[in-house]
């Protein structure tokens, strides 16, 4: 393998708070190890278009506290095509980039896995998505901040719920997974949590509401956007039809979950992962993701992170069942 002297870093897929801390860590660890570091703008789209910028230590000053990503990000359709990846490779060669660190989620890692099979470019992944749905890591960058955002929003919603004795359906992100809904639901003391990983929850909810009858007190029902029963609006409509007496409202938290100041946990995790990614490259590693398992940095084959499914924490499911 070619000696690594020049690396590139990019963010891809949905932005997540803490991505800037990871860019900063990769850049500074690179400079510390006497590497030249380039930032690729707008994810794989910028790779295809040759939108590269030189990063120095000072380029990443004052960004650790900011949400979003200074490199911007994209969901790139062209990179799914052979032709797109060929163009991207031409640009990497033009800038004489020897390895790429990619901060993103499963879609981005799928692209990186395919390209690393086609071309001899080492890719190292850093998990960055609020969804936390990546195999091989307990936490992804942005998840902790998103949880705190949900908790503070739902605490406010609960004021109205209890003042008006209302049933609130709160939809949180997670198009295929219930990590945000489950953990934030426990933290908010939700009265029910509907996630794609657990079937038959709507029936259970309607039975419990029937038991309460007119005695219904204010409640928060946390719904993952990818739940099998449908989006929160549809679920709320079904429940309203079944229980016309209930005063029901629905709130979709949406993209407020993706923005904002990263939590201390996300900043530190991103910093650890960024440094570990550079060290892995210098150690001749390729096609791996840096993960965090039991608070230790681990290396996970990149193809496993996209092939294998990460299940929600069984202990949290049991806790939720007991406490609800
Ligand atoms: O980043 C992942 C995610 O937050 C999903 O949970 C959500 O469905 C999706 O992004 C929304 O993506 P976009 O901003 O592209 O609409």
XYZ file of C-alpha atoms and ligand atoms in Angstrom:
340
model
C 0.000 0.000 0.000
C 1.187 3.491 -0.874
C 2.618 5.426 2.083
C -0.080 7.688 3.437
C 0.919 11.339 3.283
C -2.262 13.068 2.174
C -5.740 12.255 3.468
C -9.224 13.617 2.872
C -12.207 13.873 5.179
C -15.858 14.280 4.248
C -19.295 14.248 5.835
C -22.091 12.408 4.065
C -25.828 11.698 4.473
C -27.879 13.517 7.109
C -25.943 16.040 9.184
C -25.519 15.258 12.882
C -24.363 17.422 15.803
C -20.744 16.563 16.582
C -19.672 16.109 12.952
C -17.625 19.322 13.246
C -15.844 17.939 16.301
C -14.949 14.859 14.234
C -13.663 16.972 11.304
C -11.569 18.970 13.777
C -10.142 15.815 15.362
C -9.281 14.226 11.996
C -7.619 17.441 10.812
C -5.611 18.034 13.960
C -4.608 14.380 14.375
C -3.537 14.424 10.719
C -1.462 17.584 11.124
C -0.018 16.197 14.377
C 1.148 13.142 12.421
C 2.605 15.322 9.642
C -0.080 14.463 7.086
C -1.638 16.881 4.640
C -5.385 17.033 5.180
C -8.060 17.957 2.643
C -11.754 18.498 3.271
C -14.183 17.339 0.606
C -17.264 19.566 0.416
C -20.845 18.175 0.112
C -19.960 14.514 0.631
C -19.591 12.234 -2.379
C -21.059 14.935 -4.627
C -18.049 17.130 -3.876
C -15.746 14.148 -4.412
C -17.187 13.657 -7.901
C -16.936 17.377 -8.677
C -13.458 17.874 -7.195
C -14.687 20.295 -4.519
C -11.684 19.872 -2.210
C -10.219 22.380 0.258
C -6.954 22.253 2.170
C -7.493 22.039 5.942
C -4.977 23.346 8.437
C -5.136 23.250 12.213
C -6.534 26.774 12.266
C -9.226 25.958 9.642
C -11.011 23.949 12.330
C -10.713 26.468 15.181
C -13.943 27.497 16.875
C -16.142 24.780 15.336
C -16.328 22.132 18.065
C -19.389 23.812 19.591
C -21.333 24.120 16.328
C -23.969 21.765 14.950
C -24.157 20.925 11.248
C -20.958 20.392 9.279
C -18.535 23.005 7.954
C -17.874 20.689 5.001
C -21.601 20.470 4.244
C -23.156 17.169 3.305
C -25.336 15.520 0.671
C -27.186 12.358 -0.206
C -25.524 11.681 -3.551
C -27.398 9.711 -6.244
C -24.533 9.903 -8.781
C -22.199 8.008 -6.448
C -24.533 4.991 -6.669
C -23.540 4.670 -10.332
C -20.238 3.155 -11.549
C -19.647 6.258 -13.641
C -20.021 8.539 -10.602
C -17.506 6.551 -8.553
C -15.066 6.584 -11.482
C -15.256 10.381 -11.604
C -14.713 10.498 -7.842
C -11.613 8.304 -8.164
C -10.203 10.564 -10.894
C -10.566 13.554 -8.540
C -8.897 11.698 -5.642
C -5.956 10.890 -7.920
C -5.820 14.479 -9.191
C -5.449 15.752 -5.630
C -3.094 12.844 -4.844
C -5.253 11.706 -1.908
C -4.036 8.430 -0.393
C -6.925 7.664 1.977
C -10.396 8.949 2.857
C -12.118 9.306 6.224
C -15.866 9.397 5.869
C -18.196 10.604 8.586
C -21.743 9.369 7.979
C -24.333 6.626 8.284
C -25.124 3.317 6.594
C -25.909 4.777 3.143
C -22.540 6.539 3.096
C -20.715 3.420 4.285
C -22.409 1.350 1.577
C -20.971 3.750 -1.034
C -17.523 3.642 0.587
C -17.575 -0.184 0.759
C -18.401 -0.466 -2.948
C -15.742 2.055 -3.967
C -13.069 0.427 -1.815
C -13.663 -2.838 -3.717
C -13.371 -1.100 -7.095
C -10.364 1.110 -6.364
C -7.339 0.822 -4.134
C -8.251 3.679 -1.808
C -8.377 2.981 1.925
C -11.617 4.197 3.513
C -12.131 4.601 7.255
C -15.650 5.275 8.535
C -16.684 7.353 11.528
C -20.328 6.743 12.517
C -22.243 10.014 12.314
C -26.038 9.897 12.374
C -28.621 10.845 14.968
C -30.396 7.529 14.289
C -27.752 5.390 16.087
C -28.672 2.530 13.750
C -25.188 1.349 12.796
C -23.968 -2.129 13.630
C -20.669 -2.284 15.530
C -20.966 0.775 17.741
C -22.977 1.550 20.862
C -23.159 5.219 19.889
C -23.082 7.227 16.698
C -22.101 10.893 16.702
C -25.190 13.085 17.080
C -27.416 10.549 18.824
C -26.833 11.887 22.328
C -27.500 15.491 21.291
C -30.674 14.473 19.440
C -31.896 12.642 22.556
C -31.363 15.749 24.674
C -33.200 17.863 22.089
C -36.158 15.464 22.144
C -36.226 15.382 25.940
C -36.266 19.149 26.277
C -39.014 19.473 23.614
C -41.191 16.753 25.172
C -40.806 18.251 28.655
C -42.417 21.390 27.215
C -45.135 19.453 25.421
C -45.953 17.702 28.683
C -46.821 21.041 30.279
C -49.609 21.472 27.732
C -50.564 17.804 27.858
C -51.125 17.912 31.611
C -52.721 21.381 31.651
C -55.340 20.287 29.091
C -55.472 16.606 29.993
C -54.479 15.708 26.447
C -53.017 12.702 24.741
C -49.977 13.783 22.709
C -48.426 11.698 19.959
C -44.833 12.857 19.465
C -43.064 11.653 16.328
C -39.280 11.448 16.423
C -36.769 10.579 13.702
C -35.650 7.066 12.861
C -36.874 5.969 9.470
C -35.940 2.348 10.027
C -35.079 2.189 13.709
C -36.444 3.092 17.106
C -33.242 4.043 18.954
C -34.195 7.722 19.369
C -37.799 6.902 20.327
C -36.898 4.190 22.840
C -34.190 6.004 24.775
C -35.840 9.420 24.702
C -39.182 7.803 25.555
C -37.668 6.352 28.727
C -36.001 9.672 29.546
C -39.277 11.575 29.083
C -41.364 9.088 31.034
C -43.517 8.415 27.966
C -46.668 6.385 28.582
C -46.107 4.340 25.390
C -43.300 3.933 22.857
C -44.022 2.721 19.331
C -40.968 1.545 17.399
C -40.503 -0.626 14.294
C -38.572 -3.266 16.260
C -41.565 -4.168 18.447
C -44.760 -5.434 16.833
C -48.300 -5.175 18.177
C -47.683 -2.030 20.229
C -50.728 -0.187 18.847
C -53.071 -2.968 20.006
C -51.436 -2.828 23.427
C -51.844 0.949 23.518
C -55.500 0.803 22.587
C -56.126 -1.860 25.278
C -54.434 0.271 27.904
C -56.401 3.366 26.833
C -59.622 1.327 26.961
C -58.796 0.267 30.529
C -58.336 3.891 31.501
C -61.571 4.941 29.774
C -62.805 8.383 30.736
C -60.270 8.472 33.530
C -57.674 9.113 30.843
C -54.937 11.370 32.110
C -52.505 13.333 29.998
C -50.072 11.092 28.177
C -47.087 11.223 25.879
C -46.938 8.522 23.212
C -43.534 8.448 21.541
C -43.621 7.267 17.924
C -40.600 6.459 15.732
C -41.213 7.816 12.225
C -40.539 4.358 10.759
C -43.080 2.525 12.893
C -44.959 -0.283 11.097
C -48.338 1.136 12.162
C -47.688 4.331 10.189
C -46.692 7.912 10.922
C -47.795 9.560 14.161
C -50.605 11.472 12.398
C -52.125 8.234 11.078
C -51.783 6.449 14.406
C -53.338 9.391 16.232
C -56.259 9.352 13.746
C -56.865 5.632 14.395
C -56.844 6.176 18.158
C -59.099 9.221 17.866
C -61.613 7.147 15.878
C -61.564 4.444 18.515
C -61.739 6.900 21.434
C -63.670 9.978 20.267
C -63.765 11.275 23.841
C -59.989 11.801 24.062
C -58.450 15.188 23.348
C -55.588 14.237 21.024
C -52.775 16.291 19.492
C -49.757 15.298 17.396
C -46.324 16.937 17.242
C -43.690 15.996 14.687
C -40.320 17.098 16.018
C -38.635 16.748 12.611
C -35.340 18.420 11.825
C -34.931 20.247 15.121
C -33.538 16.871 16.205
C -30.657 17.130 13.759
C -29.436 20.611 14.657
C -28.058 22.499 17.608
C -25.071 22.575 19.904
C -23.520 19.116 20.279
C -23.567 17.626 23.778
C -20.294 17.114 25.665
C -20.670 13.371 25.075
C -20.950 13.794 21.298
C -17.988 16.195 21.203
C -15.756 13.833 23.159
C -16.898 10.749 21.217
C -16.292 12.567 17.918
C -12.846 13.669 19.106
C -11.901 10.130 20.155
C -13.187 8.630 16.906
C -11.477 11.265 14.746
C -8.078 10.637 16.325
C -8.621 6.850 16.195
C -9.478 7.055 12.477
C -6.179 8.782 11.633
C -4.228 6.367 13.832
C -5.939 3.417 12.116
C -4.853 4.712 8.709
C -1.276 5.135 9.889
C -1.508 1.565 11.119
C -2.305 0.437 7.530
C -5.941 -0.301 8.314
C -8.530 0.032 5.578
C -12.245 -0.530 5.078
C -13.072 -0.345 8.758
C -15.383 1.774 10.880
C -14.288 3.222 14.191
C -16.873 2.228 16.791
C -17.412 2.679 20.500
C -18.269 -0.477 22.441
C -18.435 -0.449 26.233
C -16.766 2.958 26.036
C -13.719 1.509 24.239
C -12.687 2.358 20.693
C -13.068 -0.648 18.366
C -12.436 -1.373 14.677
C -15.300 -2.970 12.749
C -15.084 -4.152 9.109
C -16.935 -1.532 7.058
C -18.936 -4.149 5.103
C -20.239 -5.625 8.380
C -21.618 -2.237 9.466
C -23.891 -2.176 6.427
C -24.695 -5.893 6.171
C -25.496 -6.604 9.796
C -28.476 -5.280 11.655
C -28.126 -3.534 14.990
C -30.924 -4.393 17.357
C -32.319 -2.033 19.973
C -31.087 -2.608 23.494
C -33.152 -5.449 25.016
C -32.538 -4.188 28.548
C -34.015 -0.792 27.616
C -37.061 -2.519 26.110
C -37.622 -4.418 29.357
C -37.159 -1.262 31.419
C -39.660 0.579 29.227
C -42.172 -2.259 29.702
C -41.835 -2.113 33.486
C -41.917 1.649 33.821
C -44.711 2.522 31.413
O -30.183 11.183 9.354
C -31.140 10.163 9.313
C -32.490 10.773 9.343
O -32.461 11.631 10.421
C -33.716 9.867 9.438
O -34.088 9.496 10.714
C -34.753 10.715 8.741
O -35.782 9.924 8.247
C -33.941 11.309 7.649
O -32.676 11.515 8.164
C -34.466 12.607 7.071
O -33.587 12.974 6.057
P -33.678 14.283 5.177
O -33.164 15.414 5.988
O -32.825 14.005 3.996
O -35.123 14.453 4.844
